[in-house]
C-alpha angles and dihedrals in degrees: 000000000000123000120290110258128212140198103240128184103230099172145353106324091337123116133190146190115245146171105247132165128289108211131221131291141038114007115255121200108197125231105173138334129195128234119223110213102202098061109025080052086069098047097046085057092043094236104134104131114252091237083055102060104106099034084046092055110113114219118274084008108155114198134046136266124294099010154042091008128158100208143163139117113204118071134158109200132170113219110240110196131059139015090321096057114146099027121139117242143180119215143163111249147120123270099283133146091231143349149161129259137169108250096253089060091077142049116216109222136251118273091233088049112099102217091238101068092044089088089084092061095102089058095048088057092048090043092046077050095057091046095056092051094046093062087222108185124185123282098026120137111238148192126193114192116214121034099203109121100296100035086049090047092045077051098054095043095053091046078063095064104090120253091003116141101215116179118184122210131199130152096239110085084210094073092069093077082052092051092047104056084049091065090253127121106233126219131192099231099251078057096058117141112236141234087033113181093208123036123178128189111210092153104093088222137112091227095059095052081044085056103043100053082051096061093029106108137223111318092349119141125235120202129213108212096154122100113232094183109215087320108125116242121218113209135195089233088155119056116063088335085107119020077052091055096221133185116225101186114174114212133200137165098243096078133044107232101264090243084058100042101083087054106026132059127175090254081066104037092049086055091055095041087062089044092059093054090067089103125100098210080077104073080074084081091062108092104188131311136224135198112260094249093065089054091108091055097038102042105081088039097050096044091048101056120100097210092057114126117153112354107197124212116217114201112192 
């Protein structure tokens, strides 16, 4: 077998194909990865804050920021040694054609769970993550801001709560037909219901955190789950914030909500991450896909376009 090859950012919105480690461990064949967009954007500009730089590194990432990098999170494999050859795994891991992982590094997929759409495993762990911080309860009325992967996924998951009103919001009228086929009403923002008793911000701006403590309700929480890199955020703290008593929580995957942490590891929550993508209204978060050779071509394009959601890699 040759040696494993990786898309690596090597300058300022240009990409190339080359030869990068494999690791160490059970061979893994891929068989897509997903881009996200958010983040792989940044890295493409070369834009990651310096102060950033080690919170920002993807596992098994070579390179440094901002270039050359070899980057990347969400990876379907199939192992490809052993008695286990042929099943289906997720892993995080850079866009590579192969490469070698301890067992304990990947998690191998549901049986009811198509390959293709396990590139959004990563999102649904982050989304599962956000669920558990907001305290959501059945029946609340909630809003989630920014329909891009991960706001459309905290939406579906909150549409599953019974008796919950959840309402997702985006500025592109586009994204109502999205909200819809995940069982969510959709709103432009000057149309948000208000006296929510959940608000997320999924948007990654400071207007949408703005927005959502305006229509949150008495005592509800709002939870940050944007990255604002090292930008400072004004906030309307006066006003109704605390005569309101709001509850203003941040979320991230790093860490397991500290009410969750003496039952749930990442080992578990990735599992039911993966569990939860057995659904086939969630291939409308794929946007289109490309074979891993015309990376180089795609990339930019792919990264710069605003109706970008999950951009699937296919590896023949």
């Amino acid at each position: 077998m040759t040696g494993p090859r990786a898309l690596w950012v090597v300058a300022p919105n240009r990409a190339e194909i080359r030869p990068a480690s494999a690791g160490q461990g059970v061979r893994l064949r891929s068989l897509y990865s997903g881009i996200s967009r958010g983040t792989e954007r940044l890295v493409l500009r070369g834009a990651v804050p310096v102060g950033e730089h080690t919170r920002m590194r993807a596992p098994h990432q070579e390179g440094d920021f901002p270039y050359p990098v070899k980057y990347g999170y969400c990876v379907v494999a199939e192992i490809a040694q052993g008695a286990q050859a042929g099943q289906p795994v997720f892993a995080l891991f850079p866009h590579q054609t192969w490469f070698c992982l301890p067992q304990d590094a990947y998690t191998p997929l549901p049986d009811t769970l198509p390959p293709p759409r396990a590139v959004l495993a990563a999102n649904m762990e982050t989304a599962l993550n956000i669920i558990w911080d907001s305290g959501l309860s059945a029946g609340d009325k909630v809003s989630v801001i920014g329909a891009g992967v991960l706001g459309a996924l905290v939406g579906y998951l909150c549409a599953r709560h019974p008796g919950c009103e959840v309402t997702l919001c985006d500025i592109d009228p586009a994204r109502a037909a999205l909200a819809h086929a995940l069982g969510c009403d959709f709103a432009a923002p000057q149309d948000l219901p208000q006296g929510q008793d959940v608000v997320i911000n999924t948007s990654a701006s400071a207007k949408g955190l703005v927005q959502a403590l305006d229509i949150a309700g008495m005592g509800a929480t709002v939870v940050e789950a944007s990255w604002h890199r090292e930008d400072m955020v004004a906030l309307p703290l006066g006003a109704a914030f605390h005569s309101q008593r709001l509850r203003l929580v941040s979320s991230q995957v790093g860490a397991l909500p500290p009410a969750r942490a003496p039952r749930w590891n990442f080992r578990r929550r990735m599992d039911k991450a993966l569990a939860l993508l057995c659904d086939d209204r969630l291939d409308v978060l794929i946007s289109g896909e490309s074979a891993f050779d015309d990376l180089p071509d795609d990339y930019p394009r792919i990264l710069n376009a605003p109706d970008t959601l999950c951009h699937r890699i296919r590896y023949d």
